[in-house]
C-alpha positions as a LaTeX table, in Angstrom:
\begin{tabular}{lrrr}
\hline
Residue & $x$ (\AA) & $y$ (\AA) & $z$ (\AA) \\
\hline
Met1 & $-3.32$ & $-6.23$ & $-32.44$ \\
Ser2 & $-5.15$ & $-7.77$ & $-35.44$ \\
Arg3 & $-7.73$ & $-10.54$ & $-35.09$ \\
Glu4 & $-5.34$ & $-12.97$ & $-36.75$ \\
Lys5 & $-2.57$ & $-12.19$ & $-34.27$ \\
Thr6 & $-5.07$ & $-12.41$ & $-31.43$ \\
Ala7 & $-6.25$ & $-15.84$ & $-32.52$ \\
Gln8 & $-2.66$ & $-16.98$ & $-33.01$ \\
Leu9 & $-1.63$ & $-15.78$ & $-29.56$ \\
Arg10 & $-4.40$ & $-17.71$ & $-27.87$ \\
Lys11 & $-3.55$ & $-20.74$ & $-29.97$ \\
Phe12 & 0.05 & $-20.60$ & $-28.71$ \\
Val13 & $-1.13$ & $-20.60$ & $-25.10$ \\
Ala14 & $-3.79$ & $-23.32$ & $-25.47$ \\
Pro15 & $-1.41$ & $-26.30$ & $-24.92$ \\
Phe16 & $-0.57$ & $-24.98$ & $-21.44$ \\
Glu17 & $-4.21$ & $-24.90$ & $-20.30$ \\
Lys18 & $-4.24$ & $-28.54$ & $-19.28$ \\
Ala19 & $-4.15$ & $-29.29$ & $-15.57$ \\
Asp20 & $-1.66$ & $-31.92$ & $-14.42$ \\
Val21 & $-3.06$ & $-33.89$ & $-11.49$ \\
Lys22 & 0.39 & $-34.95$ & $-10.29$ \\
Ala23 & 1.68 & $-31.36$ & $-10.40$ \\
Ser24 & $-1.40$ & $-30.12$ & $-8.54$ \\
Val25 & $-1.12$ & $-32.77$ & $-5.81$ \\
Arg26 & 2.60 & $-32.06$ & $-5.52$ \\
Gln27 & 1.84 & $-28.36$ & $-5.05$ \\
Leu28 & $-0.69$ & $-29.14$ & $-2.34$ \\
Ala29 & 1.91 & $-31.30$ & $-0.61$ \\
Asn30 & 4.64 & $-28.64$ & $-0.67$ \\
Thr31 & 2.29 & $-25.88$ & 0.45 \\
Ile32 & $-0.25$ & $-26.93$ & 3.05 \\
Pro33 & 1.85 & $-29.18$ & 5.36 \\
Pro34 & 4.69 & $-26.57$ & 5.46 \\
Phe35 & 2.11 & $-23.90$ & 6.34 \\
Ile36 & 0.80 & $-25.98$ & 9.24 \\
Leu37 & 4.35 & $-26.68$ & 10.43 \\
Ala38 & 5.40 & $-23.01$ & 10.22 \\
Trp39 & 2.24 & $-21.98$ & 12.10 \\
Phe40 & 2.88 & $-24.54$ & 14.85 \\
Leu41 & 6.52 & $-23.49$ & 15.20 \\
Ala42 & 5.44 & $-19.83$ & 15.42 \\
Tyr43 & 3.19 & $-20.78$ & 18.32 \\
Gln44 & 5.93 & $-22.79$ & 20.03 \\
Ala45 & 8.33 & $-19.87$ & 19.60 \\
Leu46 & 6.21 & $-17.73$ & 21.91 \\
Asp47 & 8.08 & $-19.38$ & 24.79 \\
Val48 & 11.35 & $-18.19$ & 23.28 \\
Ser49 & 10.78 & $-14.77$ & 21.71 \\
Ile50 & 7.90 & $-12.75$ & 20.30 \\
Trp51 & 10.20 & $-11.67$ & 17.47 \\
Leu52 & 10.93 & $-15.27$ & 16.56 \\
Thr53 & 7.18 & $-15.87$ & 16.52 \\
Ile54 & 6.66 & $-12.93$ & 14.17 \\
Ala55 & 9.44 & $-14.18$ & 11.90 \\
Leu56 & 7.95 & $-17.67$ & 11.74 \\
Ser57 & 4.49 & $-16.18$ & 11.24 \\
Ala58 & 5.92 & $-14.37$ & 8.19 \\
Val59 & 7.08 & $-17.75$ & 6.89 \\
Ala60 & 3.59 & $-19.13$ & 7.49 \\
Ala61 & 2.20 & $-16.10$ & 5.64 \\
Ala62 & 4.31 & $-17.00$ & 2.61 \\
Phe63 & 2.59 & $-20.39$ & 2.49 \\
Val64 & $-0.81$ & $-18.70$ & 2.93 \\
Ile65 & $-0.06$ & $-16.68$ & $-0.21$ \\
Arg66 & 0.87 & $-19.87$ & $-2.04$ \\
Thr67 & $-2.32$ & $-21.50$ & $-0.72$ \\
Phe68 & $-4.31$ & $-18.57$ & $-2.06$ \\
Ile69 & $-2.86$ & $-19.14$ & $-5.54$ \\
Ile70 & $-4.19$ & $-22.71$ & $-5.36$ \\
Phe71 & $-7.57$ & $-21.31$ & $-4.25$ \\
His72 & $-7.38$ & $-18.81$ & $-7.12$ \\
Asp73 & $-6.68$ & $-21.55$ & $-9.68$ \\
Cys74 & $-9.61$ & $-23.57$ & $-8.36$ \\
Thr75 & $-11.97$ & $-20.64$ & $-8.94$ \\
His76 & $-10.86$ & $-20.63$ & $-12.58$ \\
Gly77 & $-11.33$ & $-24.40$ & $-12.84$ \\
Ser78 & $-7.66$ & $-24.74$ & $-13.79$ \\
Phe79 & $-6.10$ & $-26.56$ & $-10.83$ \\
Phe80 & $-7.83$ & $-29.88$ & $-11.52$ \\
Lys81 & $-9.60$ & $-31.21$ & $-14.58$ \\
Asn82 & $-12.51$ & $-32.29$ & $-12.40$ \\
Lys83 & $-15.00$ & $-29.52$ & $-11.52$ \\
Lys84 & $-15.93$ & $-31.08$ & $-8.17$ \\
Ala85 & $-12.28$ & $-31.45$ & $-7.18$ \\
Asn86 & $-11.75$ & $-27.74$ & $-7.85$ \\
Ala87 & $-14.80$ & $-26.87$ & $-5.75$ \\
Val88 & $-13.74$ & $-29.07$ & $-2.80$ \\
Val89 & $-10.10$ & $-27.93$ & $-2.74$ \\
Gly90 & $-11.18$ & $-24.36$ & $-3.46$ \\
Thr91 & $-13.52$ & $-24.38$ & $-0.46$ \\
Ile92 & $-10.88$ & $-25.90$ & 1.85 \\
Thr93 & $-8.22$ & $-23.41$ & 0.74 \\
Gly94 & $-10.87$ & $-20.70$ & 1.02 \\
Ile95 & $-11.25$ & $-21.61$ & 4.70 \\
Met96 & $-7.47$ & $-21.47$ & 5.12 \\
Thr97 & $-7.15$ & $-18.08$ & 3.40 \\
Leu98 & $-10.45$ & $-16.64$ & 4.76 \\
Phe99 & $-12.08$ & $-16.17$ & 1.35 \\
Ala100 & $-15.53$ & $-17.39$ & 0.31 \\
Tyr101 & $-14.97$ & $-19.66$ & $-2.69$ \\
Glu102 & $-18.16$ & $-19.19$ & $-4.73$ \\
Lys103 & $-18.40$ & $-15.48$ & $-3.94$ \\
Trp104 & $-14.82$ & $-14.78$ & $-4.97$ \\
Lys105 & $-15.18$ & $-17.02$ & $-8.01$ \\
Arg106 & $-18.04$ & $-14.88$ & $-9.34$ \\
Glu107 & $-16.42$ & $-11.54$ & $-8.56$ \\
His108 & $-13.06$ & $-12.57$ & $-9.99$ \\
Ser109 & $-14.62$ & $-13.82$ & $-13.22$ \\
Ile110 & $-16.17$ & $-10.38$ & $-13.63$ \\
His111 & $-12.74$ & $-8.83$ & $-13.08$ \\
His112 & $-11.28$ & $-10.95$ & $-15.87$ \\
Ala113 & $-14.15$ & $-10.14$ & $-18.21$ \\
Ser114 & $-13.89$ & $-6.40$ & $-17.65$ \\
Ser115 & $-10.28$ & $-5.61$ & $-16.62$ \\
Gly116 & $-9.25$ & $-2.34$ & $-18.26$ \\
Asn117 & $-12.81$ & $-1.53$ & $-19.37$ \\
Leu118 & $-13.57$ & 2.00 & $-18.17$ \\
Asp119 & $-17.31$ & 1.41 & $-18.48$ \\
Lys120 & $-17.34$ & $-1.74$ & $-16.37$ \\
Arg121 & $-15.34$ & $-0.93$ & $-13.27$ \\
Gly122 & $-16.36$ & $-1.71$ & $-9.71$ \\
Val123 & $-16.47$ & $-5.49$ & $-9.23$ \\
Gly124 & $-13.40$ & $-7.47$ & $-8.19$ \\
Asp125 & $-10.93$ & $-4.73$ & $-9.03$ \\
Ile126 & $-8.97$ & $-1.82$ & $-7.56$ \\
Trp127 & $-10.93$ & 1.45 & $-7.52$ \\
Val128 & $-9.57$ & 3.65 & $-10.31$ \\
Met129 & $-10.87$ & 7.10 & $-11.20$ \\
Thr130 & $-10.02$ & 9.02 & $-14.34$ \\
Ile131 & $-8.79$ & 12.60 & $-14.11$ \\
Glu132 & $-12.09$ & 13.88 & $-15.46$ \\
Glu133 & $-14.11$ & 11.90 & $-12.92$ \\
Tyr134 & $-11.94$ & 13.10 & $-10.05$ \\
Val135 & $-12.12$ & 16.75 & $-11.07$ \\
Glu136 & $-15.91$ & 16.59 & $-11.36$ \\
Ala137 & $-16.37$ & 14.64 & $-8.11$ \\
Ser138 & $-17.58$ & 16.19 & $-4.86$ \\
Lys139 & $-15.10$ & 16.96 & $-2.09$ \\
Trp140 & $-16.42$ & 13.99 & $-0.12$ \\
Glu141 & $-15.96$ & 11.62 & $-3.06$ \\
Arg142 & $-12.41$ & 12.91 & $-3.61$ \\
Phe143 & $-11.64$ & 12.44 & 0.07 \\
Lys144 & $-12.89$ & 8.84 & $-0.01$ \\
Tyr145 & $-10.83$ & 8.11 & $-3.10$ \\
Arg146 & $-7.67$ & 9.68 & $-1.66$ \\
Met147 & $-8.10$ & 7.63 & 1.51 \\
Tyr148 & $-8.69$ & 4.45 & $-0.49$ \\
Arg149 & $-5.53$ & 5.00 & $-2.55$ \\
Asn150 & $-3.44$ & 5.83 & 0.52 \\
Pro151 & $-0.91$ & 2.98 & 1.00 \\
Leu152 & $-1.54$ & 2.87 & 4.76 \\
Val153 & $-5.24$ & 2.35 & 4.16 \\
Met154 & $-4.96$ & 0.03 & 1.15 \\
Phe155 & $-2.29$ & $-2.26$ & 2.58 \\
Gly156 & $-3.03$ & $-1.65$ & 6.27 \\
Phe157 & $-6.80$ & $-1.67$ & 6.61 \\
Gly158 & $-7.41$ & $-3.39$ & 3.26 \\
Pro159 & $-6.56$ & $-6.92$ & 4.50 \\
Leu160 & $-8.80$ & $-6.46$ & 7.56 \\
Phe161 & $-11.70$ & $-5.28$ & 5.42 \\
Leu162 & $-11.32$ & $-8.15$ & 2.97 \\
Val163 & $-11.24$ & $-10.99$ & 5.49 \\
Leu164 & $-13.49$ & $-9.58$ & 8.24 \\
Ile165 & $-16.20$ & $-7.90$ & 6.17 \\
Ser166 & $-16.09$ & $-8.33$ & 2.40 \\
Ser167 & $-15.58$ & $-12.10$ & 2.39 \\
Arg168 & $-18.00$ & $-12.80$ & 5.22 \\
Phe169 & $-21.20$ & $-11.46$ & 3.65 \\
Asn170 & $-23.10$ & $-12.27$ & 0.48 \\
Arg171 & $-24.63$ & $-9.77$ & $-1.91$ \\
Lys172 & $-28.41$ & $-9.45$ & $-1.59$ \\
Asp173 & $-29.12$ & $-11.22$ & $-4.88$ \\
Ala174 & $-26.56$ & $-14.00$ & $-4.42$ \\
Arg175 & $-27.63$ & $-17.39$ & $-5.69$ \\
Lys176 & $-28.27$ & $-20.22$ & $-3.24$ \\
Lys177 & $-25.04$ & $-22.04$ & $-4.13$ \\
Glu178 & $-22.94$ & $-18.95$ & $-3.47$ \\
Arg179 & $-24.83$ & $-18.09$ & $-0.31$ \\
Asn180 & $-24.53$ & $-21.60$ & 1.16 \\
Asn181 & $-20.83$ & $-21.80$ & 0.35 \\
Thr182 & $-20.18$ & $-18.57$ & 2.24 \\
Tyr183 & $-22.19$ & $-19.89$ & 5.20 \\
Leu184 & $-20.22$ & $-23.15$ & 5.15 \\
Ile185 & $-16.88$ & $-21.35$ & 5.15 \\
Asn186 & $-17.99$ & $-18.92$ & 7.89 \\
Ile187 & $-19.25$ & $-21.75$ & 10.12 \\
Ser188 & $-16.07$ & $-23.72$ & 9.51 \\
Leu189 & $-13.97$ & $-20.73$ & 10.53 \\
Val190 & $-15.97$ & $-20.24$ & 13.73 \\
Val191 & $-15.54$ & $-23.90$ & 14.69 \\
Ile192 & $-11.83$ & $-24.12$ & 13.80 \\
Tyr193 & $-10.94$ & $-20.80$ & 15.40 \\
Ser194 & $-12.92$ & $-21.62$ & 18.53 \\
Leu195 & $-11.06$ & $-24.91$ & 18.92 \\
Leu196 & $-7.70$ & $-23.23$ & 18.41 \\
Ile197 & $-8.49$ & $-20.49$ & 20.92 \\
Trp198 & $-9.65$ & $-23.15$ & 23.40 \\
Ala199 & $-6.44$ & $-25.11$ & 22.83 \\
Ile200 & $-3.80$ & $-22.35$ & 22.92 \\
Gly201 & $-5.56$ & $-19.26$ & 24.31 \\
Trp202 & $-6.85$ & $-16.19$ & 22.53 \\
Gln203 & $-3.66$ & $-14.16$ & 23.01 \\
Ala204 & $-1.41$ & $-16.74$ & 21.36 \\
Phe205 & $-3.97$ & $-17.31$ & 18.61 \\
Leu206 & $-4.30$ & $-13.60$ & 17.92 \\
Ile207 & $-0.53$ & $-13.09$ & 17.75 \\
Val208 & 0.20 & $-16.04$ & 15.45 \\
Gln209 & $-2.88$ & $-16.09$ & 13.24 \\
Gly210 & $-3.31$ & $-12.32$ & 13.24 \\
Thr211 & 0.29 & $-11.71$ & 12.18 \\
Thr212 & 0.20 & $-14.48$ & 9.58 \\
Met213 & $-3.00$ & $-13.38$ & 7.89 \\
Phe214 & $-2.18$ & $-9.68$ & 8.02 \\
Ile215 & 1.18 & $-10.15$ & 6.29 \\
Ala216 & $-0.35$ & $-12.49$ & 3.71 \\
Gly217 & $-3.27$ & $-10.13$ & 3.09 \\
Ala218 & $-1.12$ & $-7.02$ & 2.69 \\
Phe219 & 1.25 & $-8.75$ & 0.29 \\
Gly220 & $-1.67$ & $-10.25$ & $-1.63$ \\
Ile221 & $-3.26$ & $-6.84$ & $-2.15$ \\
Trp222 & 0.12 & $-5.49$ & $-3.25$ \\
Leu223 & 0.44 & $-8.18$ & $-5.90$ \\
Phe224 & $-3.03$ & $-7.50$ & $-7.25$ \\
Tyr225 & $-2.51$ & $-3.74$ & $-7.17$ \\
Val226 & 0.92 & $-3.54$ & $-8.77$ \\
Gln227 & 0.11 & $-5.86$ & $-11.66$ \\
His228 & $-2.60$ & $-3.56$ & $-12.94$ \\
Thr229 & $-1.18$ & $-0.22$ & $-11.85$ \\
Phe230 & 1.79 & 0.81 & $-13.94$ \\
Glu231 & 2.41 & 3.93 & $-15.98$ \\
Asp232 & 1.15 & 2.78 & $-19.38$ \\
Ser233 & $-1.45$ & 0.25 & $-18.26$ \\
Tyr234 & $-4.36$ & $-0.47$ & $-20.60$ \\
Phe235 & $-7.75$ & 1.17 & $-20.12$ \\
Glu236 & $-10.35$ & 1.83 & $-22.82$ \\
Asp237 & $-14.02$ & 2.69 & $-23.18$ \\
Glu238 & $-16.38$ & $-0.19$ & $-23.91$ \\
Asn239 & $-16.49$ & 0.42 & $-27.67$ \\
Glu240 & $-12.67$ & 0.32 & $-27.94$ \\
Trp241 & $-11.96$ & $-2.32$ & $-25.30$ \\
Asp242 & $-10.27$ & $-5.54$ & $-26.40$ \\
Tyr243 & $-9.90$ & $-8.62$ & $-24.19$ \\
Val244 & $-6.46$ & $-9.66$ & $-25.44$ \\
Lys245 & $-5.03$ & $-6.14$ & $-25.30$ \\
Ala246 & $-6.40$ & $-5.77$ & $-21.78$ \\
Ala247 & $-4.63$ & $-9.00$ & $-20.82$ \\
Val248 & $-1.26$ & $-8.40$ & $-22.46$ \\
Glu249 & $-1.04$ & $-4.61$ & $-22.14$ \\
Gly250 & $-3.08$ & $-4.12$ & $-18.98$ \\
Ser251 & $-1.36$ & $-6.76$ & $-16.85$ \\
Ser252 & 2.34 & $-6.69$ & $-16.08$ \\
Tyr253 & 5.02 & $-9.34$ & $-15.93$ \\
Tyr254 & 6.27 & $-8.98$ & $-12.35$ \\
Gln255 & 9.82 & $-10.31$ & $-12.46$ \\
Leu256 & 10.48 & $-11.59$ & $-8.95$ \\
Pro257 & 13.42 & $-13.43$ & $-7.38$ \\
Lys258 & 12.95 & $-17.20$ & $-7.76$ \\
Val259 & 12.02 & $-17.68$ & $-4.11$ \\
Leu260 & 9.25 & $-15.08$ & $-4.29$ \\
Gln261 & 8.16 & $-16.41$ & $-7.67$ \\
Trp262 & 7.70 & $-19.81$ & $-6.04$ \\
Val263 & 5.89 & $-18.38$ & $-3.02$ \\
Thr264 & 3.51 & $-16.41$ & $-5.26$ \\
Gly265 & 2.80 & $-19.36$ & $-7.53$ \\
Asn266 & 4.12 & $-17.65$ & $-10.69$ \\
Ile267 & 1.34 & $-15.05$ & $-10.51$ \\
Gly268 & 3.95 & $-12.52$ & $-11.63$ \\
Phe269 & 3.21 & $-13.82$ & $-15.14$ \\
His270 & $-0.05$ & $-11.98$ & $-14.79$ \\
His271 & $-0.35$ & $-11.12$ & $-18.47$ \\
Val272 & $-0.38$ & $-14.83$ & $-19.31$ \\
His273 & $-2.97$ & $-15.50$ & $-16.62$ \\
His274 & $-5.28$ & $-12.76$ & $-17.89$ \\
Leu275 & $-4.92$ & $-13.95$ & $-21.46$ \\
Ser276 & $-5.88$ & $-17.48$ & $-20.44$ \\
Pro277 & $-7.17$ & $-18.06$ & $-16.88$ \\
Arg278 & $-7.34$ & $-21.77$ & $-17.64$ \\
Val279 & $-3.54$ & $-22.05$ & $-17.49$ \\
Pro280 & $-2.67$ & $-23.51$ & $-14.03$ \\
Asn281 & $-0.12$ & $-21.50$ & $-12.09$ \\
Tyr282 & 2.63 & $-24.08$ & $-12.58$ \\
Asn283 & 2.37 & $-23.65$ & $-16.37$ \\
Leu284 & 2.39 & $-19.84$ & $-16.51$ \\
Glu285 & 6.16 & $-19.47$ & $-16.86$ \\
Lys286 & 6.27 & $-22.15$ & $-19.56$ \\
Ala287 & 3.56 & $-20.38$ & $-21.54$ \\
His288 & 5.44 & $-17.08$ & $-21.22$ \\
Glu289 & 8.76 & $-18.55$ & $-22.32$ \\
Ser290 & 7.22 & $-20.40$ & $-25.25$ \\
Thr291 & 5.23 & $-17.45$ & $-26.64$ \\
Pro292 & 7.49 & $-14.60$ & $-27.91$ \\
Pro293 & 4.67 & $-11.99$ & $-28.21$ \\
Leu294 & 3.93 & $-12.42$ & $-24.50$ \\
Gln295 & 7.51 & $-11.52$ & $-23.70$ \\
Gln296 & 6.77 & $-8.00$ & $-24.94$ \\
Ala297 & 4.46 & $-7.34$ & $-21.97$ \\
Thr298 & 5.43 & $-4.56$ & $-19.57$ \\
Thr299 & 8.08 & $-5.97$ & $-17.24$ \\
Ile300 & 8.51 & $-4.63$ & $-13.72$ \\
Asn301 & 10.74 & $-5.70$ & $-10.85$ \\
Ile302 & 10.61 & $-5.01$ & $-7.12$ \\
Lys303 & 12.42 & $-1.67$ & $-7.44$ \\
Ser304 & 10.42 & $-0.33$ & $-10.39$ \\
Ser305 & 7.14 & $-1.62$ & $-8.97$ \\
Leu306 & 7.44 & 0.80 & $-6.03$ \\
Lys307 & 6.77 & 3.63 & $-8.47$ \\
Ser308 & 3.19 & 2.38 & $-8.76$ \\
Leu309 & 2.46 & 3.85 & $-5.32$ \\
Arg310 & 2.61 & 7.29 & $-6.95$ \\
Tyr311 & 0.00 & 6.48 & $-9.58$ \\
Lys312 & $-3.42$ & 7.62 & $-8.43$ \\
Leu313 & $-5.54$ & 8.67 & $-11.43$ \\
Tyr314 & $-5.87$ & 7.51 & $-15.00$ \\
Asp315 & $-5.36$ & 10.02 & $-17.77$ \\
Ala316 & $-7.66$ & 8.50 & $-20.40$ \\
Pro317 & $-6.75$ & 10.78 & $-23.35$ \\
Asn318 & $-3.00$ & 10.18 & $-22.85$ \\
Lys319 & $-3.44$ & 6.57 & $-21.67$ \\
Thr320 & $-1.25$ & 6.81 & $-18.60$ \\
Phe321 & $-1.43$ & 7.00 & $-14.82$ \\
Val322 & $-0.68$ & 10.29 & $-13.08$ \\
Thr323 & $-0.22$ & 11.53 & $-9.52$ \\
Phe324 & $-2.55$ & 13.77 & $-7.54$ \\
Gly325 & 0.07 & 16.48 & $-7.80$ \\
Asp326 & $-0.07$ & 16.36 & $-11.60$ \\
Ile327 & $-3.68$ & 17.56 & $-11.65$ \\
Lys328 & $-3.66$ & 20.23 & $-8.92$ \\
His329 & $-3.95$ & 22.99 & $-11.51$ \\
Leu330 & $-7.11$ & 21.36 & $-12.86$ \\
Leu331 & $-8.74$ & 21.42 & $-9.44$ \\
Gly332 & $-8.02$ & 25.13 & $-9.12$ \\
His333 & $-9.48$ & 25.72 & $-12.57$ \\
Ser334 & $-12.52$ & 23.68 & $-11.63$ \\
Lys335 & $-13.24$ & 25.89 & $-8.60$ \\
Thr336 & $-12.93$ & 29.04 & $-10.74$ \\
Val337 & $-15.39$ & 27.70 & $-13.33$ \\
Gln338 & $-17.89$ & 26.71 & $-10.64$ \\
Gln339 & $-17.78$ & 30.21 & $-9.17$ \\
\hline
\end{tabular}
């Protein structure tokens, strides 16, 4: 893509970068109260059926995902025009979704600035190894990577790791603002959870909140994973890496049924979001529909997205994802050379 086309593409998207206070408030109103109601009904349903509770917890989880999209927009400064409003709402929704606002804001900005850059992997992204790196890695490193990419681990233990460990602790060199925000959110969670456990009992709390957050976390990781893991996704070395190409060619358009599109806050238009993080979620579809070049992004649906579970390693020379099975012969060759 030429510089002229790049500049033109960003110019097309610019009008959609403006936050609409009414739209943002409306989204808060149709997300947070329904979440609270669904959570309360899930608790009340314990007297009727555990399965009804699980079903209603799944509904609550849908609103947690939608709440996270609001949190996500706040970290980009796109949900409100006012910086303080984004910080306040971002911190509140961070408490609701169990993510530290300032910490995630920093890590996610790094993800946007380096997505698809093979020389800048490791912060705020899914662990991806190239074929060459995997072949040259030790057995222990390969084992860790295979476990990490295992769906049961990624979508089963992944949510637990994110909310119980990763989001609860600051990096050693975190700035005071980031550190204090994490402390505030952690303390708030302890107080709120303690009150809820006191009010309804730890068993009921664990069933309702545990089910809700686990479903939301697993689905959230899936969304993040699938929108950067498709057969011809974009990855380049630093000297060849291009921000716009990484956005449009390295992020998919996840075409979801309208209900799921609403629940996920239009994040399926991930290529638009990566091109311009300042576009609030409620404008992503409009930007996509109004910008023909963006409609050329890789489009996946629920059925085709399942194929991404097979993709484990990136073949840099051929610019495509491959399976572990595709490179078995290389591992055998590697052992022979080492001997």
